[in-house]
Every structure is written in C-alpha cells, then in structure tokens.
PDB file of C-alpha atoms in Angstrom:
ATOM      1  CA  GLU Q   2       5.920   5.207 -18.903  1.00 93.00           C
ATOM      2  CA  VAL Q   3       3.722   3.957 -16.081  1.00 94.00           C
ATOM      3  CA  GLN Q   4       2.191   7.051 -14.150  1.00 97.00           C
ATOM      4  CA  LEU Q   5      -0.776   7.802 -11.966  1.00 98.00           C
ATOM      5  CA  VAL Q   6      -0.973  11.480 -11.005  1.00 98.00           C
ATOM      6  CA  GLU Q   7      -3.332  12.135  -8.717  1.00 98.00           C
ATOM      7  CA  SER Q   8      -5.222  15.460  -8.016  1.00 98.00           C
ATOM      8  CA  GLY Q   9      -8.092  17.281  -5.946  1.00 98.00           C
ATOM      9  CA  GLY Q  10      -6.114  17.228  -2.481  1.00 98.00           C
ATOM     10  CA  GLY Q  11      -6.610  20.537  -0.117  1.00 98.00           C
ATOM     11  CA  LEU Q  12      -7.681  22.238   2.948  1.00 98.00           C
ATOM     12  CA  VAL Q  13     -11.662  20.896   3.946  1.00 98.00           C
ATOM     13  CA  LYS Q  14     -13.562  21.532   7.005  1.00 98.00           C
ATOM     14  CA  PRO Q  15     -15.317  18.584   9.091  1.00 98.00           C
ATOM     15  CA  GLY Q  16     -18.166  17.357   7.787  1.00 98.00           C
ATOM     16  CA  GLY Q  17     -17.567  18.891   3.936  1.00 98.00           C
ATOM     17  CA  SER Q  18     -16.616  16.659   1.352  1.00 98.00           C
ATOM     18  CA  LEU Q  19     -13.851  16.252  -1.387  1.00 98.00           C
ATOM     19  CA  ARG Q  20     -13.164  14.538  -4.393  1.00 98.00           C
ATOM     20  CA  LEU Q  21      -9.870  13.062  -5.644  1.00 98.00           C
ATOM     21  CA  SER Q  22      -8.786  11.756  -9.594  1.00 98.00           C
ATOM     22  CA  CYS Q  23      -6.427   9.945 -10.628  1.00 98.00           C
ATOM     23  CA  ALA Q  24      -5.000   9.731 -14.123  1.00 98.00           C
ATOM     24  CA  ALA Q  25      -3.362   6.727 -15.395  1.00 98.00           C
ATOM     25  CA  SER Q  26      -1.335   5.898 -18.462  1.00 97.00           C
ATOM     26  CA  GLY Q  27       1.247   3.751 -20.051  1.00 96.00           C
ATOM     27  CA  PHE Q  28      -0.833   1.177 -19.271  1.00 95.00           C
ATOM     28  CA  THR Q  29      -4.696  -0.750 -20.253  1.00 96.00           C
ATOM     29  CA  PHE Q  30      -6.692   1.245 -17.517  1.00 97.00           C
ATOM     30  CA  SER Q  31     -10.018  -0.874 -18.055  1.00 97.00           C
ATOM     31  CA  ASN Q  32      -8.161  -4.216 -17.168  1.00 96.00           C
ATOM     32  CA  ALA Q  33      -6.465  -2.725 -14.136  1.00 96.00           C
ATOM     33  CA  TRP Q  34      -7.871  -3.204 -10.508  1.00 97.00           C
ATOM     34  CA  MET Q  35      -7.211   0.108  -8.514  1.00 98.00           C
ATOM     35  CA  ASN Q  36      -6.718   1.157  -4.728  1.00 98.00           C
ATOM     36  CA  TRP Q  37      -6.262   4.035  -2.394  1.00 98.00           C
ATOM     37  CA  VAL Q  38      -3.980   3.843   0.357  1.00 98.00           C
ATOM     38  CA  ARG Q  39      -3.505   7.238   3.167  1.00 98.00           C
ATOM     39  CA  GLN Q  40      -0.817   7.524   5.437  1.00 98.00           C
ATOM     40  CA  ALA Q  41      -1.163  10.458   8.309  1.00 98.00           C
ATOM     41  CA  SER Q  42       1.637  12.683   9.099  1.00 97.00           C
ATOM     42  CA  GLY Q  43       4.147  10.265  10.721  1.00 96.00           C
ATOM     43  CA  LYS Q  44       1.643   7.278  11.017  1.00 98.00           C
ATOM     44  CA  GLY Q  45       1.432   3.967   8.724  1.00 98.00           C
ATOM     45  CA  LEU Q  46       0.245   3.355   5.649  1.00 98.00           C
ATOM     46  CA  GLU Q  47      -3.475   2.712   5.569  1.00 98.00           C
ATOM     47  CA  TRP Q  48      -5.304   0.543   2.454  1.00 98.00           C
ATOM     48  CA  VAL Q  49      -9.019   2.727   2.030  1.00 98.00           C
ATOM     49  CA  GLY Q  50     -10.645   0.510  -0.768  1.00 98.00           C
ATOM     50  CA  ARG Q  51     -10.704  -0.695  -3.939  1.00 98.00           C
ATOM     51  CA  ILE Q  52     -12.554  -1.405  -7.483  1.00 98.00           C
ATOM     52  CA  LYS Q  53     -11.999  -4.222  -9.453  1.00 97.00           C
ATOM     53  CA  SER Q  54     -12.669  -3.247 -13.212  1.00 97.00           C
ATOM     54  CA  LYS Q  55     -15.588  -3.885 -14.880  1.00 96.00           C
ATOM     55  CA  SER Q  56     -14.105  -7.808 -16.124  1.00 96.00           C
ATOM     56  CA  GLY Q  57     -13.535  -8.348 -12.415  1.00 94.00           C
ATOM     57  CA  GLY Q  58     -17.338  -7.254 -11.565  1.00 96.00           C
ATOM     58  CA  GLY Q  59     -16.479  -3.600 -11.058  1.00 97.00           C
ATOM     59  CA  THR Q  60     -17.221  -4.154  -7.462  1.00 98.00           C
ATOM     60  CA  THR Q  61     -15.718  -1.863  -4.440  1.00 98.00           C
ATOM     61  CA  ASP Q  62     -14.413  -2.575  -1.090  1.00 98.00           C
ATOM     62  CA  TYR Q  63     -13.278  -0.021   1.683  1.00 98.00           C
ATOM     63  CA  ALA Q  64     -11.330  -0.451   4.810  1.00 98.00           C
ATOM     64  CA  ALA Q  65     -14.558  -0.003   8.090  1.00 97.00           C
ATOM     65  CA  PRO Q  66     -13.149   3.669   9.012  1.00 98.00           C
ATOM     66  CA  VAL Q  67     -14.091   5.062   5.302  1.00 98.00           C
ATOM     67  CA  LYS Q  68     -16.989   2.828   4.587  1.00 98.00           C
ATOM     68  CA  GLY Q  69     -20.402   4.435   3.904  1.00 98.00           C
ATOM     69  CA  ARG Q  70     -18.723   7.948   3.941  1.00 98.00           C
ATOM     70  CA  PHE Q  71     -15.855   7.130   0.861  1.00 98.00           C
ATOM     71  CA  THR Q  72     -16.838   5.725  -2.567  1.00 98.00           C
ATOM     72  CA  ILE Q  73     -14.564   4.387  -5.093  1.00 98.00           C
ATOM     73  CA  SER Q  74     -15.648   4.836  -8.842  1.00 98.00           C
ATOM     74  CA  ARG Q  75     -13.604   4.660 -12.380  1.00 98.00           C
ATOM     75  CA  ASP Q  76     -14.122   6.241 -15.845  1.00 98.00           C
ATOM     76  CA  ASP Q  77     -12.301   3.947 -17.818  1.00 98.00           C
ATOM     77  CA  SER Q  78     -13.194   6.611 -20.925  1.00 98.00           C
ATOM     78  CA  LYS Q  79     -10.915   8.927 -18.976  1.00 98.00           C
ATOM     79  CA  ASP Q  80      -8.363   6.068 -18.263  1.00 98.00           C
ATOM     80  CA  THR Q  81      -9.333   7.772 -14.232  1.00 98.00           C
ATOM     81  CA  LEU Q  82      -9.998   6.753 -10.921  1.00 98.00           C
ATOM     82  CA  TYR Q  83     -12.143   9.143  -8.227  1.00 98.00           C
ATOM     83  CA  LEU Q  84     -12.410   9.257  -4.769  1.00 98.00           C
ATOM     84  CA  GLN Q  85     -15.199  10.575  -3.748  1.00 98.00           C
ATOM     85  CA  MET Q  86     -15.091  11.990   0.199  1.00 98.00           C
ATOM     86  CA  ASN Q  87     -17.534  13.159   2.333  1.00 98.00           C
ATOM     87  CA  SER Q  88     -18.597  13.628   5.991  1.00 98.00           C
ATOM     88  CA  LEU Q  89     -14.670  14.138   5.744  1.00 98.00           C
ATOM     89  CA  GLN Q  90     -13.193  14.069   9.884  1.00 98.00           C
ATOM     90  CA  THR Q  91     -10.331  15.594  11.045  1.00 98.00           C
ATOM     91  CA  GLU Q  92      -8.735  11.629  11.235  1.00 98.00           C
ATOM     92  CA  ASP Q  93      -9.074  11.495   7.152  1.00 98.00           C
ATOM     93  CA  THR Q  94      -6.154  13.979   6.919  1.00 98.00           C
ATOM     94  CA  ALA Q  95      -3.560  12.254   5.182  1.00 98.00           C
ATOM     95  CA  VAL Q  96      -1.228  11.687   1.530  1.00 98.00           C
ATOM     96  CA  TYR Q  97      -3.879   9.999  -0.582  1.00 98.00           C
ATOM     97  CA  TYR Q  98      -2.065   7.817  -3.161  1.00 98.00           C
ATOM     98  CA  CYS Q  99      -3.914   5.659  -6.278  1.00 98.00           C
ATOM     99  CA  ILE Q 100      -2.129   2.466  -6.810  1.00 98.00           C
ATOM    100  CA  THR Q 101      -2.277  -0.255  -9.532  1.00 96.00           C
ATOM    101  CA  ARG Q 102      -0.203  -3.533  -9.097  1.00 94.00           C
ATOM    102  CA  ASN Q 103      -0.949  -7.194 -10.502  1.00 91.00           C
ATOM    103  CA  PHE Q 104       1.111  -9.452  -8.801  1.00 92.00           C
ATOM    104  CA  LEU Q 105       0.101 -13.071 -10.918  1.00 90.00           C
ATOM    105  CA  GLY Q 106       2.841 -12.425 -12.991  1.00 85.00           C
ATOM    106  CA  TYR Q 107       6.802 -12.100 -12.852  1.00 89.00           C
ATOM    107  CA  PRO Q 108       8.367  -8.937 -12.190  1.00 91.00           C
ATOM    108  CA  ALA Q 109       5.204  -7.693 -10.752  1.00 92.00           C
ATOM    109  CA  LEU Q 110       3.587  -4.461 -11.779  1.00 92.00           C
ATOM    110  CA  ASP Q 111       3.711  -2.263  -8.860  1.00 95.00           C
ATOM    111  CA  ILE Q 112       2.859   1.327  -9.688  1.00 97.00           C
ATOM    112  CA  TRP Q 113       1.950   4.040  -7.243  1.00 98.00           C
ATOM    113  CA  GLY Q 114       1.050   8.083  -7.907  1.00 98.00           C
ATOM    114  CA  GLN Q 115       2.949  10.504  -5.935  1.00 97.00           C
ATOM    115  CA  GLY Q 116       0.167  11.212  -3.541  1.00 98.00           C
ATOM    116  CA  THR Q 117      -2.197  13.877  -2.609  1.00 98.00           C
ATOM    117  CA  THR Q 118      -2.681  15.721   0.570  1.00 98.00           C
ATOM    118  CA  VAL Q 119      -6.277  15.950   2.342  1.00 98.00           C
ATOM    119  CA  THR Q 120      -6.072  18.264   5.039  1.00 98.00           C
ATOM    120  CA  VAL Q 121      -8.989  18.671   7.292  1.00 98.00           C
ATOM    121  CA  SER Q 122      -9.205  21.364   9.592  1.00 97.00           C
TER     122      SER Q 122
ATOM    123  CA  ASP T  22     -11.281  -8.269   9.547  1.00 95.00           C
ATOM    124  CA  ILE T  23      -7.700 -10.441   9.930  1.00 96.00           C
ATOM    125  CA  GLN T  24      -5.407  -8.211  11.758  1.00 97.00           C
ATOM    126  CA  MET T  25      -1.675  -8.227  10.891  1.00 98.00           C
ATOM    127  CA  THR T  26       0.834  -7.693  13.204  1.00 98.00           C
ATOM    128  CA  GLN T  27       4.485  -6.647  12.870  1.00 98.00           C
ATOM    129  CA  SER T  28       7.249  -7.009  15.004  1.00 98.00           C
ATOM    130  CA  PRO T  29       9.276  -5.325  16.012  1.00 98.00           C
ATOM    131  CA  SER T  30       7.747  -1.858  15.971  1.00 98.00           C
ATOM    132  CA  SER T  31      11.408  -0.621  15.632  1.00 98.00           C
ATOM    133  CA  LEU T  32      14.819  -1.905  15.584  1.00 98.00           C
ATOM    134  CA  SER T  33      18.089  -0.507  15.336  1.00 98.00           C
ATOM    135  CA  ALA T  34      21.271  -3.005  13.789  1.00 98.00           C
ATOM    136  CA  SER T  35      25.046  -2.303  12.937  1.00 98.00           C
ATOM    137  CA  VAL T  36      25.921  -2.363   9.562  1.00 98.00           C
ATOM    138  CA  GLY T  37      26.717  -6.253   8.159  1.00 98.00           C
ATOM    139  CA  ASP T  38      24.092  -7.536  10.128  1.00 98.00           C
ATOM    140  CA  ARG T  39      21.218  -9.986   9.436  1.00 98.00           C
ATOM    141  CA  VAL T  40      17.958  -8.415  10.372  1.00 98.00           C
ATOM    142  CA  THR T  41      14.430 -10.341  10.405  1.00 98.00           C
ATOM    143  CA  ILE T  42      11.008  -8.531  10.986  1.00 98.00           C
ATOM    144  CA  THR T  43       7.973 -10.643  11.394  1.00 98.00           C
ATOM    145  CA  CYS T  44       4.359 -10.370  10.362  1.00 98.00           C
ATOM    146  CA  ARG T  45       0.836 -12.402  11.348  1.00 98.00           C
ATOM    147  CA  ALA T  46      -2.074 -12.806  10.588  1.00 98.00           C
ATOM    148  CA  SER T  47      -4.735 -13.385  12.906  1.00 97.00           C
ATOM    149  CA  GLN T  48      -6.467 -15.878   9.738  1.00 97.00           C
ATOM    150  CA  ASP T  49      -4.514 -18.005   6.934  1.00 98.00           C
ATOM    151  CA  ILE T  50      -3.725 -15.977   4.284  1.00 97.00           C
ATOM    152  CA  SER T  51      -2.348 -18.544   2.320  1.00 96.00           C
ATOM    153  CA  ASN T  52       0.999 -17.037   0.891  1.00 96.00           C
ATOM    154  CA  SER T  53      -0.426 -13.349  -0.060  1.00 97.00           C
ATOM    155  CA  LEU T  54       1.477 -10.664   1.255  1.00 98.00           C
ATOM    156  CA  ALA T  55       3.978  -8.403   0.386  1.00 98.00           C
ATOM    157  CA  TRP T  56       6.913  -6.528   2.092  1.00 98.00           C
ATOM    158  CA  TYR T  57       7.363  -2.928   1.328  1.00 98.00           C
ATOM    159  CA  GLN T  58      10.077  -0.522   2.152  1.00 98.00           C
ATOM    160  CA  GLN T  59       9.375   3.374   2.863  1.00 98.00           C
ATOM    161  CA  LYS T  60      12.122   5.652   2.917  1.00 98.00           C
ATOM    162  CA  PRO T  61      11.453   9.150   4.400  1.00 94.00           C
ATOM    163  CA  GLY T  62       9.365  11.195   1.968  1.00 94.00           C
ATOM    164  CA  LYS T  63       9.082   8.529  -0.361  1.00 97.00           C
ATOM    165  CA  VAL T  64       6.777   6.479  -1.947  1.00 98.00           C
ATOM    166  CA  PRO T  65       6.543   2.850  -0.943  1.00 98.00           C
ATOM    167  CA  ASN T  66       8.560   0.119  -2.749  1.00 98.00           C
ATOM    168  CA  LEU T  67       7.768  -3.401  -2.994  1.00 98.00           C
ATOM    169  CA  LEU T  68      10.429  -5.968  -2.288  1.00 98.00           C
ATOM    170  CA  ILE T  69       8.485  -9.068  -1.850  1.00 98.00           C
ATOM    171  CA  TYR T  70       5.181 -10.832  -3.741  1.00 98.00           C
ATOM    172  CA  ALA T  71       3.723 -13.981  -2.896  1.00 97.00           C
ATOM    173  CA  ALA T  72       5.546 -13.665   0.190  1.00 98.00           C
ATOM    174  CA  SER T  73       9.073 -15.005  -0.599  1.00 98.00           C
ATOM    175  CA  THR T  74       9.518 -13.840  -4.498  1.00 97.00           C
ATOM    176  CA  LEU T  75      11.704 -11.176  -4.900  1.00 98.00           C
ATOM    177  CA  GLN T  76      10.765  -8.621  -7.181  1.00 97.00           C
ATOM    178  CA  SER T  77      12.470  -7.386 -10.351  1.00 96.00           C
ATOM    179  CA  GLY T  78      15.646  -5.294  -9.305  1.00 97.00           C
ATOM    180  CA  VAL T  79      16.056  -5.797  -5.453  1.00 98.00           C
ATOM    181  CA  PRO T  80      18.768  -6.637  -4.259  1.00 98.00           C
ATOM    182  CA  SER T  81      19.198 -10.219  -2.846  1.00 98.00           C
ATOM    183  CA  ARG T  82      20.239  -9.422   0.293  1.00 98.00           C
ATOM    184  CA  PHE T  83      16.332  -8.563   1.020  1.00 98.00           C
ATOM    185  CA  SER T  84      14.035 -12.424   1.352  1.00 98.00           C
ATOM    186  CA  GLY T  85      10.774 -13.030   1.562  1.00 98.00           C
ATOM    187  CA  SER T  86       9.856 -16.912   3.926  1.00 98.00           C
ATOM    188  CA  GLY T  87       6.439 -17.751   5.436  1.00 98.00           C
ATOM    189  CA  SER T  88       2.626 -19.407   4.524  1.00 98.00           C
ATOM    190  CA  GLY T  89      -0.730 -19.318   6.565  1.00 97.00           C
ATOM    191  CA  THR T  90      -0.171 -16.367   9.426  1.00 98.00           C
ATOM    192  CA  ASP T  91       3.168 -16.129   9.938  1.00 98.00           C
ATOM    193  CA  PHE T  92       5.569 -14.212   7.616  1.00 98.00           C
ATOM    194  CA  THR T  93       9.464 -13.206   8.059  1.00 98.00           C
ATOM    195  CA  LEU T  94      11.152 -10.041   6.028  1.00 98.00           C
ATOM    196  CA  THR T  95      14.909 -10.799   6.367  1.00 98.00           C
ATOM    197  CA  ILE T  96      18.022  -8.633   5.418  1.00 98.00           C
ATOM    198  CA  SER T  97      21.182 -10.938   5.195  1.00 98.00           C
ATOM    199  CA  SER T  98      23.310  -8.309   5.537  1.00 98.00           C
ATOM    200  CA  LEU T  99      22.453  -4.529   6.865  1.00 98.00           C
ATOM    201  CA  GLN T 100      23.536  -1.442   4.688  1.00 98.00           C
ATOM    202  CA  PRO T 101      23.085   2.449   5.515  1.00 98.00           C
ATOM    203  CA  GLU T 102      20.715   2.457   2.091  1.00 98.00           C
ATOM    204  CA  ASP T 103      18.101   0.122   3.849  1.00 98.00           C
ATOM    205  CA  VAL T 104      17.889   2.454   6.373  1.00 98.00           C
ATOM    206  CA  ALA T 105      13.741   2.591   6.022  1.00 98.00           C
ATOM    207  CA  THR T 106       9.895   1.462   7.229  1.00 98.00           C
ATOM    208  CA  TYR T 107       8.991  -1.405   6.039  1.00 98.00           C
ATOM    209  CA  TYR T 108       5.476  -2.402   6.577  1.00 98.00           C
ATOM    210  CA  CYS T 109       3.677  -5.935   5.380  1.00 98.00           C
ATOM    211  CA  GLN T 110       0.182  -5.733   3.666  1.00 98.00           C
ATOM    212  CA  LYS T 111      -1.808  -8.869   3.150  1.00 98.00           C
ATOM    213  CA  TYR T 112      -3.444  -9.015  -0.685  1.00 96.00           C
ATOM    214  CA  ASP T 113      -5.225 -12.461  -0.465  1.00 94.00           C
ATOM    215  CA  SER T 114      -8.766 -10.550  -0.022  1.00 95.00           C
ATOM    216  CA  ALA T 115     -10.194  -7.246   1.067  1.00 96.00           C
ATOM    217  CA  PRO T 116      -9.209  -5.301   3.695  1.00 97.00           C
ATOM    218  CA  LEU T 117      -6.509  -5.243   1.949  1.00 97.00           C
ATOM    219  CA  THR T 118      -4.823  -4.492   5.462  1.00 98.00           C
ATOM    220  CA  PHE T 119      -1.277  -3.478   5.925  1.00 98.00           C
ATOM    221  CA  GLY T 120       0.755  -3.989   8.981  1.00 98.00           C
ATOM    222  CA  GLY T 121       2.231  -1.743  12.045  1.00 98.00           C
ATOM    223  CA  GLY T 122       5.861  -1.057   9.955  1.00 98.00           C
ATOM    224  CA  THR T 123       9.010  -1.678  11.106  1.00 98.00           C
ATOM    225  CA  ARG T 124      11.054   1.255  11.425  1.00 98.00           C
ATOM    226  CA  VAL T 125      14.815  -0.004  10.974  1.00 98.00           C
ATOM    227  CA  ALA T 126      17.924   2.109  11.987  1.00 98.00           C
ATOM    228  CA  ILE T 127      21.746   1.259  11.709  1.00 98.00           C
ATOM    229  CA  LYS T 128      23.572   1.167  15.332  1.00 96.00           C
TER     230      LYS T 128
END
C-alpha cells in the first residue's frame, strides 16, 4: 500500500524551530518529487514547497511566506522527507501534509499523508 | 508569481443542478491544472488533472475544461455527497499555487 506518514508536529513558541518528518512506503521514494502543503484551521490549502528527486536535480522550491525560514530535505536511504522550520511565526500554525504525485500517466498518482499539526503560540 | 483566482468563493445549489466553478490564472499555464475536492475533516481528493482528465474512480458527473488562463470545473448534476470545498492548483512550475477554494452547499 502506498502510504505517507507525517510526524513531528507540536506546540512551539514564536521564533522557535521544529522538524517534521514524512515516512514513505509502497513506492520508489527515490524517484518521487515530494511536496509539503499546509492548511490553517478553517482556511484554504497553501503549497509550502517541494523537493525534486535526485535524478530530477534534487532541487527545492519554496512559497514566498516560508522562503529563507523553511528547508526541505530528503533521505532516500530512509525513504523519508523532512521539513525543517525555523523562525516560526503564529501564522505558520496549520496542519502540514506531505504529498507525492505523478500526473504523467493514467491514473494519476496523488498520495497525501494524514497530516501533522503545528501550533505556534 | 502566477496567481490563481477561483470564483465564486461559495455557492448553494439544489440537488440535480448543474454547478460550475471557475479558476483563472494570471498567466498562461497551458493545461497544468488540477482540481481537488475536500470534505470536512478529510484529506483533499484529486478529481481532475491536466485540466480535463478525470481521475480514476471519480464520478463522471465531474468534468474539467479550459487551457491557458481560464479553467472550469463542472458538476453536471449536484448530489448530496458533493458538499465540499473545491480547489484548483497549478502545477506547471513552482510555486504550485492553489486557488482560494469554493465551498459548495446544498440549497
């Protein structure tokens, strides 16, 4: 079964740091482009950033509100994605989802984790 | 960065009605657009990708159209289980921006 399981959420004070993890299973993680998306309570979906596969260049992209504060990394030997969050602000409070997808074939692959909650207060 | 504007932000329609949600990109994104459905307390579910390709398992009453800057999600006959918030998302290049969402309710 294709699965993504996030962990590492919790309560942190403004200015603090937190590292989220996302454990992948059921697919070839090393080939996957991985994304983080967040959703504040009662609000819409917000793309946070992504990391390409090493074969795709391994580069990262970030949304403007988190650029310079958040860092996405991956450990292909552990099939795990990370989101290092520094200088956290109250507006970073949200459920954070890791996602993998591939829209090049049919059916599309679009897998979301169950989310992990980050509260900055 | 390209902005994604969805309209309306909410709508209420009767069971059996045809419902249309639009998504406009501030620049050409070709057909690199996905539509998601999110029910309360649930993870988003992919409905449409490549602007008009219906994801496997999604009811055929859902359809997508458009290319370039203007896109549409249509529910041909609204059902009670379609009550949800719908989001578009561009994926041509980063940032992979979501639209603001459209909340669909039953009248």
